[in-house]
């Protein structure tokens, strides 16, 4: 037991949220470098290989040269066992990216210092905020011209609604970037752009008391500006409070440059100290303590066809409590079946490592004979609780799906419902008809291609997609109380229903959502659909 507690407490499981090109991959690579990275080569989609991903899990990956799947990287640093959940962010942004956040205990938010808060960061942040997980901000690319520091912090606070507390403070940016001031230690870490990619930099540490040395290194002008900014900050900034950080109400902010390896290790060290080990997770019987002996997990992602030769599906689960070992019997709560998880593995980008044991906080991928659904709970035999379900996230792209050959109706319905069950797409119907008119919603447009490709290659069904103009979907929270027939929306609003006959509304823009809410005072809309338990 002591061992289990120790193992679990040294785990830090997190996701990196950012907009494409903010530097997530570069930062991850630097983390791995400090960890003496197992598997460094090829484990992160390094820039050189990013457009030619190594995976052969799906034909489409090869064709597009991107990774449709997300994975986890595990490495050790300073006696911590770190799990970084990969959150695909480029064209492969999908509902899985959101679901991955349900398996994280905290998040690192990477922001490009010249751009500030961008669209994808905003979306991913919302999901983290819903879960109240701690968020740590790394403002990257300080070696390029950056926006004013106060403006950046202000934007994070206003746009995302989270208080900020800078742990260090940048001195200049771009060609004039001199380093960062460490507020706790009252010293300056100087920047030098000579150690790209290497571990040891030539950072000098200068105490603020050592005025002469400071002037020599950063110059009078930068020193004066720093002092002015620090005075302003004392009056304006939030005080550091670890409880608020852990409640997700305050984000510690760090400045650096992932590419030149500046400020990354300091960030990692602070992050590991401040972020928490796996926390208790909500189940229908109350919270489940991760530090018990009893293994439990939930499925947060299902990946089909990772190996085309075997047509297999892999269910990714996050271990929530206890220890898993490959010889144990487990119970799949939703089916009531007892079983051994087959081929438990940790998926490292292109490589699969067979696992013999894993602990709360870890992610394992197991072979799925078509039994698991997203949100399912796995426990020890004899237990009978269910973890809180994973919400359905709002798709942003919609299309009407038509079969080319209407004779293949059965395969079509089978294929499309199967793919929806895996969670790659969501399917809806016209409000007043059945499955003859299908509307598909996806988070990332690539999923349309995945759908088309998979229906063709696995079910031999050819489809045509007719894109619809809607970008926003809302679940009606108080459905039974609302008289849908008389709901007065805007002229471009569309009523649809999901496969469980739950009503939903599609909108072209946010303005329409506002108008509809104005016109129907009792209506309650939600951006998240309720997950299955
Ligand atoms: P992502 O995973 O968030 O999409 O971003 P990624 O790390 O791939 O970085 C996007 C681009 O930004 C890359 O340049 C990368 O080198 C650059 N970058 C990352 N961190 C920094 C930084 O701290 N400073 C500067 N100046 N650039 C940074 P690229 O031109 O797209 O690729 P490459 O050809 O340079 O590798």
Coordinates of C-alpha atoms and ligand atoms in Angstrom, one line a residue:
X1 CA 0.0 0.0 0.0
X2 CA 2.8 2.4 0.9
X3 CA 4.2 1.8 -2.5
X4 CA 1.0 2.5 -4.2
X5 CA 0.6 5.8 -2.4
X6 CA 4.1 6.8 -3.2
X7 CA 3.7 5.9 -6.9
X8 CA 0.4 7.7 -7.2
X9 CA 1.6 10.8 -5.4
X10 CA 4.5 11.3 -7.7
X11 CA 2.3 11.3 -10.8
X12 CA 1.4 14.5 -12.7
X13 CA -1.0 14.0 -15.5
X14 CA -1.7 17.0 -17.7
X15 CA -2.6 18.3 -21.1
X16 CA -1.1 21.3 -23.0
X17 CA -3.7 23.6 -24.4
X18 CA -2.8 26.2 -27.0
X19 CA -3.6 27.5 -30.5
X20 CA -1.7 25.9 -33.3
X21 CA 1.9 27.2 -33.7
X22 CA 2.1 28.7 -30.2
X23 CA 4.8 26.3 -29.4
X24 CA 3.2 23.3 -27.8
X25 CA 5.4 20.7 -29.6
X26 CA 8.6 22.7 -29.0
X27 CA 7.8 23.0 -25.3
X28 CA 6.9 19.3 -25.0
X29 CA 10.2 18.4 -26.6
X30 CA 12.1 20.6 -24.1
X31 CA 10.3 18.9 -21.2
X32 CA 11.3 15.5 -22.6
X33 CA 14.8 16.7 -22.9
X34 CA 15.0 17.6 -19.2
X35 CA 13.4 14.3 -18.3
X36 CA 16.3 12.5 -20.1
X37 CA 13.4 11.5 -22.3
X38 CA 12.6 7.9 -22.9
X39 CA 11.7 7.6 -26.5
X40 CA 12.7 11.1 -27.6
X41 CA 13.3 10.3 -31.2
X42 CA 10.0 10.3 -33.0
X43 CA 7.9 10.4 -29.9
X44 CA 6.9 14.0 -30.3
X45 CA 6.0 15.1 -33.8
X46 CA 9.1 17.1 -34.2
X47 CA 8.8 19.9 -36.6
X48 CA 10.9 18.1 -39.2
X49 CA 8.6 15.0 -39.1
X50 CA 5.4 16.7 -38.1
X51 CA 4.1 16.9 -41.6
X52 CA 5.1 13.3 -42.3
X53 CA 3.8 11.5 -39.2
X54 CA 5.3 8.2 -38.6
X55 CA 2.1 6.4 -37.8
X56 CA 0.5 3.9 -40.1
X57 CA -2.6 3.5 -38.0
X58 CA -4.7 4.9 -40.7
X59 CA -4.3 5.3 -44.4
X60 CA -5.6 8.8 -44.1
X61 CA -2.8 9.7 -41.8
X62 CA -0.3 8.8 -44.4
X63 CA -2.1 10.6 -47.1
X64 CA -2.4 13.8 -45.1
X65 CA 0.8 13.3 -43.2
X66 CA -0.8 14.2 -39.9
X67 CA -1.7 12.2 -36.8
X68 CA -5.4 11.6 -36.4
X69 CA -4.8 9.9 -33.1
X70 CA -3.6 11.4 -29.8
X71 CA -1.4 9.7 -27.4
X72 CA 0.3 10.0 -24.1
X73 CA 4.0 10.6 -23.3
X74 CA 5.3 9.4 -20.0
X75 CA 8.7 10.4 -18.6
X76 CA 10.5 10.9 -15.3
X77 CA 11.9 14.1 -14.0
X78 CA 13.2 14.8 -10.5
X79 CA 11.4 11.7 -9.2
X80 CA 8.1 12.7 -10.6
X81 CA 6.4 10.5 -13.1
X82 CA 4.9 12.8 -15.7
X83 CA 2.1 11.9 -18.2
X84 CA 1.6 14.5 -20.9
X85 CA -1.7 13.9 -22.8
X86 CA -1.4 14.9 -26.4
X87 CA -4.1 17.3 -27.5
X88 CA -4.1 17.4 -31.3
X89 CA -4.5 21.0 -32.4
X90 CA -3.9 21.4 -36.1
X91 CA -6.2 20.0 -38.7
X92 CA -6.7 17.0 -36.5
X93 CA -8.5 19.1 -33.8
X94 CA -11.5 17.0 -32.9
X95 CA -13.8 16.1 -30.1
X96 CA -11.1 13.8 -28.9
X97 CA -9.0 16.8 -28.1
X98 CA -11.7 17.9 -25.7
X99 CA -12.2 14.5 -24.2
X100 CA -8.6 14.2 -23.5
X101 CA -8.9 17.1 -21.2
X102 CA -11.4 15.0 -19.1
X103 CA -8.5 12.7 -18.3
X104 CA -6.1 15.5 -17.2
X105 CA -5.5 16.7 -13.7
X106 CA -4.2 20.0 -14.8
X107 CA -3.4 22.0 -17.9
X108 CA -0.5 24.0 -19.3
X109 CA -1.6 26.9 -21.4
X110 CA 0.9 28.0 -24.0
X111 CA 0.3 31.5 -25.4
X112 CA 2.3 33.1 -28.2
X113 CA 3.5 36.4 -26.7
X114 CA 2.9 38.3 -30.0
X115 CA -0.6 37.0 -30.4
X116 CA -2.2 36.6 -27.0
X117 CA -5.3 34.5 -26.4
X118 CA -6.4 32.8 -29.7
X119 CA -9.5 30.9 -30.7
X120 CA -8.5 27.3 -30.0
X121 CA -7.0 28.2 -26.6
X122 CA -10.3 29.9 -25.7
X123 CA -12.2 26.7 -26.6
X124 CA -9.9 24.3 -24.7
X125 CA -9.8 26.7 -21.8
X126 CA -13.6 26.6 -21.4
X127 CA -13.5 22.8 -20.9
X128 CA -10.7 23.1 -18.3
X129 CA -12.6 25.8 -16.5
X130 CA -15.7 23.6 -16.5
X131 CA -13.7 21.0 -14.6
X132 CA -12.0 23.6 -12.3
X133 CA -8.6 22.0 -13.0
X134 CA -5.5 24.1 -12.3
X135 CA -4.1 26.0 -15.3
X136 CA -0.5 27.1 -15.7
X137 CA 0.4 29.7 -18.2
X138 CA 3.6 29.8 -20.3
X139 CA 3.9 32.9 -22.4
X140 CA 6.2 31.7 -25.2
X141 CA 8.3 33.3 -27.9
X142 CA 9.7 36.1 -25.8
X143 CA 12.7 36.1 -28.2
X144 CA 10.3 37.6 -30.7
X145 CA 8.7 41.0 -30.5
X146 CA 6.0 40.5 -27.9
X147 CA 2.9 42.5 -26.9
X148 CA 3.0 44.6 -23.8
X149 CA 3.1 42.3 -20.7
X150 CA 0.3 44.0 -18.9
X151 CA -1.9 43.9 -22.0
X152 CA -1.3 40.1 -22.3
X153 CA -2.2 39.5 -18.7
X154 CA -5.2 41.7 -19.0
X155 CA -6.4 39.8 -22.1
X156 CA -6.1 36.4 -20.3
X157 CA -8.1 37.8 -17.4
X158 CA -10.8 39.4 -19.5
X159 CA -11.1 36.8 -22.2
X160 CA -10.8 33.7 -20.1
X161 CA -12.1 35.0 -16.8
X162 CA -9.2 33.7 -14.7
X163 CA -7.0 35.8 -12.4
X164 CA -3.3 35.9 -13.3
X165 CA -0.3 35.9 -11.1
X166 CA 3.1 36.4 -12.9
X167 CA 5.7 34.2 -11.2
X168 CA 8.4 35.9 -13.3
X169 CA 8.4 39.0 -15.4
X170 CA 10.0 39.5 -18.8
X171 CA 12.6 42.1 -19.4
X172 CA 12.0 43.3 -23.0
X173 CA 11.3 41.1 -25.9
X174 CA 12.5 40.2 -29.4
X175 CA 16.0 41.6 -30.0
X176 CA 15.8 43.5 -26.8
X177 CA 14.9 40.4 -24.7
X178 CA 17.2 40.4 -21.7
X179 CA 15.7 37.6 -19.5
X180 CA 13.1 37.4 -16.7
X181 CA 12.9 38.7 -13.2
X182 CA 12.0 36.1 -10.6
X183 CA 9.6 37.7 -8.2
X184 CA 10.0 35.3 -5.4
X185 CA 13.8 35.2 -5.4
X186 CA 14.2 38.9 -6.4
X187 CA 16.8 38.1 -9.0
X188 CA 17.2 38.3 -12.8
X189 CA 17.8 35.3 -15.1
X190 CA 19.6 36.6 -18.1
X191 CA 18.7 35.4 -21.6
X192 CA 21.3 34.3 -24.1
X193 CA 20.3 33.0 -27.5
X194 CA 23.2 30.6 -28.0
X195 CA 22.0 27.3 -26.6
X196 CA 19.2 26.3 -28.9
X197 CA 18.2 22.8 -28.2
X198 CA 20.8 22.1 -25.6
X199 CA 20.2 21.5 -22.0
X200 CA 22.7 23.7 -20.3
X201 CA 22.3 27.4 -21.1
X202 CA 24.5 30.3 -20.1
X203 CA 21.9 32.0 -18.0
X204 CA 23.4 34.3 -15.4
X205 CA 21.6 34.8 -12.2
X206 CA 21.9 38.4 -10.9
X207 CA 20.4 39.6 -7.6
X208 CA 18.4 42.8 -7.9
X209 CA 20.7 44.2 -5.1
X210 CA 23.7 43.9 -7.4
X211 CA 22.9 47.1 -9.2
X212 CA 26.1 47.4 -11.1
X213 CA 26.1 43.9 -12.5
X214 CA 22.5 44.3 -13.5
X215 CA 23.2 47.5 -15.3
X216 CA 26.1 45.9 -17.1
X217 CA 23.9 43.0 -18.3
X218 CA 20.6 44.5 -19.1
X219 CA 21.4 48.2 -19.5
X220 CA 20.0 51.3 -17.8
X221 CA 16.9 51.6 -19.9
X222 CA 15.7 48.0 -19.5
X223 CA 16.5 48.2 -15.7
X224 CA 14.4 51.4 -15.3
X225 CA 11.6 50.0 -17.3
X226 CA 11.6 46.8 -15.2
X227 CA 11.5 48.8 -12.0
X228 CA 8.6 50.8 -13.2
X229 CA 6.7 47.8 -14.3
X230 CA 7.3 46.0 -11.0
X231 CA 6.0 49.0 -9.1
X232 CA 2.9 48.9 -11.2
X233 CA 2.5 45.2 -10.8
X234 CA 2.7 45.5 -7.0
X235 CA -0.4 47.7 -7.1
X236 CA -2.3 45.8 -9.7
X237 CA -1.5 42.0 -9.8
X238 CA -3.2 39.3 -7.8
X239 CA -1.4 37.8 -4.9
X240 CA -0.1 34.3 -5.3
X241 CA -2.4 31.8 -3.5
X242 CA -1.8 28.1 -4.0
X243 CA -5.3 27.2 -3.0
X244 CA -6.7 29.4 -5.7
X245 CA -4.3 28.0 -8.2
X246 CA -5.4 24.5 -7.4
X247 CA -9.1 25.5 -7.5
X248 CA -8.5 26.8 -11.1
X249 CA -9.3 30.4 -10.1
X250 CA -5.8 31.8 -10.5
X251 CA -3.2 31.0 -13.1
X252 CA 0.5 31.4 -12.4
X253 CA 2.2 32.9 -15.4
X254 CA 5.7 32.3 -16.7
X255 CA 7.5 33.9 -19.6
X256 CA 10.1 32.2 -21.7
X257 CA 11.1 30.9 -25.1
X258 CA 10.7 27.3 -25.7
X259 CA 12.8 27.3 -28.9
X260 CA 15.8 28.7 -27.3
X261 CA 15.2 26.7 -24.1
X262 CA 14.8 29.7 -21.9
X263 CA 12.6 29.6 -18.9
X264 CA 11.4 26.1 -19.6
X265 CA 13.0 24.2 -16.7
X266 CA 12.0 26.8 -14.2
X267 CA 8.5 26.5 -15.4
X268 CA 8.5 22.7 -15.2
X269 CA 9.9 22.8 -11.7
X270 CA 7.3 25.2 -10.4
X271 CA 4.6 23.4 -12.3
X272 CA 5.4 20.1 -10.7
X273 CA 5.4 21.6 -7.3
X274 CA 2.2 23.4 -7.7
X275 CA 0.2 21.0 -9.7
X276 CA -1.5 18.2 -7.8
X277 CA -1.2 14.4 -8.0
X278 CA -4.4 12.5 -9.1
X279 CA -7.4 13.9 -7.2
X280 CA -10.5 12.0 -6.1
X281 CA -13.0 11.6 -8.9
X282 CA -16.8 11.8 -8.8
X283 CA -18.8 8.7 -9.1
X284 CA -22.5 7.9 -8.5
X285 CA -21.7 6.6 -5.0
X286 CA -19.6 9.7 -4.1
X287 CA -15.9 10.5 -4.7
X288 CA -13.5 7.7 -5.2
X289 CA -10.1 8.1 -3.5
X290 CA -7.2 7.5 -5.9
X291 CA -5.0 6.3 -3.1
X292 CA -7.0 3.1 -2.4
X293 CA -5.8 -0.3 -3.3
X294 CA -8.7 -0.9 -5.7
X295 CA -8.2 -0.3 -9.3
X296 CA -10.7 1.7 -11.3
X297 CA -10.6 3.6 -14.6
X298 CA -12.8 5.3 -17.1
X299 CA -12.8 5.2 -20.9
X300 CA -12.2 8.7 -22.4
X301 CA -11.4 7.9 -25.9
X302 CA -11.9 5.1 -28.5
X303 CA -9.6 4.9 -31.4
X304 CA -10.7 2.7 -34.3
X305 CA -8.5 1.0 -36.8
X306 CA -5.2 1.8 -35.4
X307 CA -3.9 -1.3 -37.1
X308 CA -5.7 -1.8 -40.4
X309 CA -4.5 -5.4 -40.6
X310 CA -6.4 -6.3 -37.5
X311 CA -9.2 -3.7 -37.8
X312 CA -8.9 -3.3 -34.1
X313 CA -10.2 -0.6 -31.8
X314 CA -8.3 0.7 -28.8
X315 CA -10.0 2.1 -25.8
X316 CA -8.0 4.6 -23.8
X317 CA -8.6 4.7 -20.2
X318 CA -7.5 6.9 -17.4
X319 CA -6.7 5.0 -14.2
X320 CA -8.5 6.8 -11.4
X321 CA -7.6 4.7 -8.4
X322 CA -5.3 2.0 -7.2
X323 CA -2.9 0.0 -9.2
X324 CA -3.4 -2.0 -12.4
X325 CA -1.5 -5.1 -13.2
X326 CA -1.9 -7.1 -16.3
X327 CA -2.9 -10.3 -14.6
X328 CA -5.9 -9.0 -12.7
X329 CA -9.6 -9.5 -13.5
X330 CA -11.7 -6.4 -13.9
X331 CA -15.3 -5.6 -14.3
X332 CA -16.8 -3.5 -17.1
X333 CA -19.7 -1.8 -15.2
X334 CA -21.9 -0.9 -18.2
X335 CA -22.1 -4.5 -19.5
X336 CA -21.6 -6.2 -16.1
X337 CA -19.0 -8.4 -17.6
X338 CA -15.8 -9.5 -15.9
X339 CA -12.7 -9.8 -18.0
X340 CA -9.0 -9.4 -18.3
X341 CA -8.1 -6.3 -20.2
X342 CA -6.4 -7.5 -23.3
X343 CA -3.1 -6.2 -24.6
X344 CA -2.8 -3.3 -22.1
X345 CA -0.4 -0.9 -23.7
X346 CA 0.8 2.6 -23.4
X347 CA 0.6 4.3 -26.7
X348 CA 3.6 6.4 -27.5
X349 CA 2.9 8.1 -30.8
X350 CA 4.0 5.4 -33.2
X351 CA 5.1 2.9 -30.6
X352 CA 3.1 0.7 -28.4
X353 CA 4.7 -0.6 -25.2
X354 CA 3.0 -3.5 -23.4
X355 CA 2.4 -2.7 -19.8
X356 CA 2.6 -4.9 -16.8
X357 CA 1.5 -2.4 -14.2
X358 CA 0.2 1.2 -14.0
X359 CA -1.1 3.5 -11.4
X360 CA -3.8 6.1 -10.8
X361 CA -2.9 9.0 -13.1
X362 CA -1.7 6.8 -15.9
X363 CA -3.4 6.2 -19.2
X364 CA -3.6 2.8 -20.7
X365 CA -4.9 1.7 -24.1
X366 CA -6.5 -1.7 -24.3
X367 CA -7.9 -3.8 -27.1
X368 CA -11.6 -3.2 -27.4
X369 CA -13.7 -6.0 -28.9
X370 CA -16.5 -3.4 -29.5
X371 CA -17.6 -3.5 -25.9
X372 CA -16.5 -0.1 -24.6
X373 CA -18.1 3.3 -25.0
X374 CA -16.8 6.6 -24.1
X375 CA -17.4 7.4 -20.4
X376 CA -17.6 3.7 -19.3
X377 CA -16.3 2.6 -15.9
X378 CA -13.9 -0.3 -15.2
X379 CA -13.5 -1.5 -11.6
X380 CA -12.5 -4.6 -9.7
X381 CA -15.0 -7.4 -9.7
X382 CA -17.5 -6.9 -6.9
X383 CA -17.6 -3.2 -7.1
X384 CA -20.5 -1.3 -8.5
X385 CA -20.0 2.4 -9.1
X386 CA -20.0 4.5 -12.2
X387 CA -17.8 7.5 -12.8
X388 CA -19.5 10.7 -13.9
X389 CA -20.0 10.7 -17.6
X390 CA -18.0 12.6 -20.2
X391 CA -20.1 15.4 -21.7
X392 CA -20.7 15.7 -25.4
X393 CA -18.9 18.7 -26.8
X394 CA -20.5 21.1 -29.3
X395 CA -19.6 20.3 -32.9
X396 CA -18.9 23.4 -35.0
X397 CA -19.4 22.0 -38.5
X398 CA -22.5 20.3 -39.8
X399 CA -23.4 18.5 -43.0
X400 CA -26.3 16.5 -44.4
X401 CA -25.2 13.0 -45.3
X402 CA -26.6 11.3 -48.4
X403 CA -25.9 7.8 -49.6
X404 CA -25.0 7.4 -53.2
X405 CA -26.4 3.9 -53.4
X406 CA -29.7 3.9 -51.5
X407 CA -29.8 0.1 -51.6
X408 CA -27.1 -0.1 -49.0
X409 CA -29.2 1.5 -46.3
X410 CA -28.4 -1.2 -43.7
X411 CA -24.7 -1.0 -44.0
X412 CA -24.9 2.8 -44.0
X413 CA -26.9 3.0 -40.8
X414 CA -24.7 0.4 -39.2
X415 CA -21.5 2.1 -40.2
X416 CA -22.5 5.6 -39.3
X417 CA -24.0 4.6 -35.9
X418 CA -20.9 2.6 -35.1
X419 CA -18.6 5.5 -35.9
X420 CA -20.8 7.8 -33.9
X421 CA -20.6 5.4 -30.9
X422 CA -16.8 5.7 -31.1
X423 CA -17.3 9.4 -30.7
X424 CA -15.6 10.6 -33.9
X425 CA -18.8 12.2 -35.1
X426 CA -22.2 13.1 -33.7
X427 CA -25.4 12.2 -35.6
X428 CA -28.6 14.1 -35.6
X429 CA -32.0 13.9 -37.3
X430 CA -34.4 16.3 -38.7
X431 CA -36.8 17.3 -35.9
X432 CA -39.9 15.7 -37.5
X433 CA -38.4 12.7 -39.3
X434 CA -36.4 9.6 -38.5
X435 CA -33.1 8.3 -39.7
X436 CA -33.8 8.9 -43.4
X437 CA -32.3 12.4 -43.2
X438 CA -29.0 12.4 -41.2
X439 CA -27.1 15.4 -40.1
X440 CA -23.6 14.9 -39.0
X441 CA -21.8 17.3 -36.6
X442 CA -18.1 17.3 -36.1
X443 CA -15.7 19.4 -34.0
X444 CA -12.9 19.4 -36.6
X445 CA -13.6 19.3 -40.4
X446 CA -11.1 16.5 -40.9
X447 CA -13.7 14.2 -39.3
X448 CA -15.9 14.6 -42.3
X449 CA -13.1 13.0 -44.4
X450 CA -12.5 10.4 -41.8
X451 CA -16.2 9.5 -41.9
X452 CA -16.3 9.4 -45.7
X453 CA -13.1 7.3 -45.8
X454 CA -14.2 4.8 -43.2
X455 CA -17.7 4.3 -44.5
X456 CA -16.1 3.5 -47.9
X457 CA -13.3 1.3 -46.7
X458 CA -14.9 -0.5 -43.8
X459 CA -18.6 -0.6 -44.9
X460 CA -18.3 -0.2 -48.6
X461 CA -20.7 2.7 -48.5
X462 CA -20.2 5.8 -50.6
X463 CA -21.7 9.0 -49.2
X464 CA -22.0 12.6 -50.3
X465 CA -21.8 15.4 -47.8
X466 CA -23.7 18.6 -48.2
X467 CA -22.2 21.3 -45.8
X468 CA -24.7 23.2 -43.8
X469 CA -24.2 26.8 -42.7
X470 CA -24.6 26.2 -38.9
X471 CA -21.7 26.7 -36.6
X472 CA -23.3 26.6 -33.2
X473 CA -25.3 23.9 -31.5
X474 CA -27.0 24.1 -28.2
X475 CA -28.6 21.4 -26.0
X476 CA -31.9 22.4 -24.4
X477 CA -31.4 21.9 -20.7
X478 CA -35.0 22.1 -19.7
X479 CA -36.5 20.2 -22.7
X480 CA -39.6 18.8 -21.1
X481 CA -40.6 22.3 -19.9
X482 CA -40.4 23.9 -23.3
X483 CA -43.1 23.8 -25.9
X484 CA -40.8 23.2 -28.9
X485 CA -43.5 23.6 -31.5
X486 CA -44.0 27.2 -30.4
X487 CA -40.4 28.1 -29.8
X488 CA -39.7 31.4 -31.5
X489 CA -36.1 31.5 -32.7
X490 CA -34.5 33.4 -35.5
X491 CA -35.4 32.5 -39.1
X492 CA -32.1 30.8 -39.6
X493 CA -32.3 28.6 -36.5
X494 CA -32.9 24.9 -37.0
X495 CA -34.5 22.4 -34.6
X496 CA -33.0 18.9 -34.7
X497 CA -32.8 15.9 -32.4
X498 CA -30.2 13.4 -31.4
X499 CA -30.6 9.6 -31.5
X500 CA -32.1 9.7 -28.0
X501 CA -34.8 12.1 -29.3
X502 CA -33.3 14.9 -27.3
X503 CA -34.0 18.3 -28.9
X504 CA -31.2 20.6 -30.0
X505 CA -30.9 23.9 -31.8
X506 CA -28.6 24.8 -34.6
X507 CA -27.5 28.4 -35.1
X508 CA -25.5 30.3 -37.7
X509 CA -24.0 32.8 -35.3
X510 CA -23.9 33.8 -31.7
X511 CA -26.3 36.7 -32.3
X512 CA -29.0 34.2 -33.2
X513 CA -28.5 32.4 -29.9
X514 CA -28.8 35.6 -28.0
X515 CA -32.0 36.6 -29.9
X516 CA -33.6 33.2 -29.3
X517 CA -32.8 33.4 -25.6
X518 CA -34.3 36.9 -25.5
X519 CA -37.5 35.7 -27.2
X520 CA -37.9 32.6 -25.0
X521 CA -37.3 33.7 -21.5
X522 CA -37.8 30.2 -20.0
X523 CA -35.4 28.5 -22.4
X524 CA -32.1 27.2 -20.9
X525 CA -29.4 26.3 -23.4
X526 CA -26.1 24.5 -22.8
X527 CA -22.8 24.1 -24.8
X528 CA -22.3 20.7 -23.4
X529 CA -24.5 17.6 -23.8
X530 CA -24.9 15.4 -20.8
X531 CA -22.6 12.3 -20.8
X532 CA -23.8 8.7 -20.3
X533 CA -23.3 7.2 -16.9
Ligands
LIG1 P1 2.5 23.9 -31.9 O1 3.0 22.5 -31.5 O2 1.9 24.7 -30.8 O3 1.8 24.0 -33.2 O4 3.9 24.8 -32.3 P2 5.3 24.3 -32.6 O5 6.0 23.9 -31.3 O6 5.3 23.4 -33.7 O7 6.0 25.7 -33.0 C1 5.5 26.5 -34.1 C2 6.6 27.3 -34.6 O8 7.0 28.2 -33.6 C3 7.8 26.5 -35.0 O9 8.4 27.2 -36.1 C4 8.7 26.7 -33.8 O10 10.0 26.5 -34.1 C5 8.4 28.1 -33.4 N1 8.6 28.3 -32.0 C6 8.3 27.6 -30.9 N2 8.7 28.2 -29.8 C7 9.4 29.3 -30.1 C8 10.0 30.3 -29.4 O11 10.1 30.3 -28.2 N3 10.6 31.3 -30.2 C9 10.5 31.4 -31.5 N4 11.1 32.4 -32.1 N5 9.9 30.4 -32.2 C10 9.3 29.4 -31.5 P3 8.3 26.8 -37.6 O12 8.9 27.8 -38.4 O13 6.9 26.5 -38.0 O14 9.0 25.5 -37.7 P4 10.6 25.3 -37.7 O15 10.9 25.1 -39.1 O16 11.2 26.5 -37.1 O17 10.9 24.1 -36.9

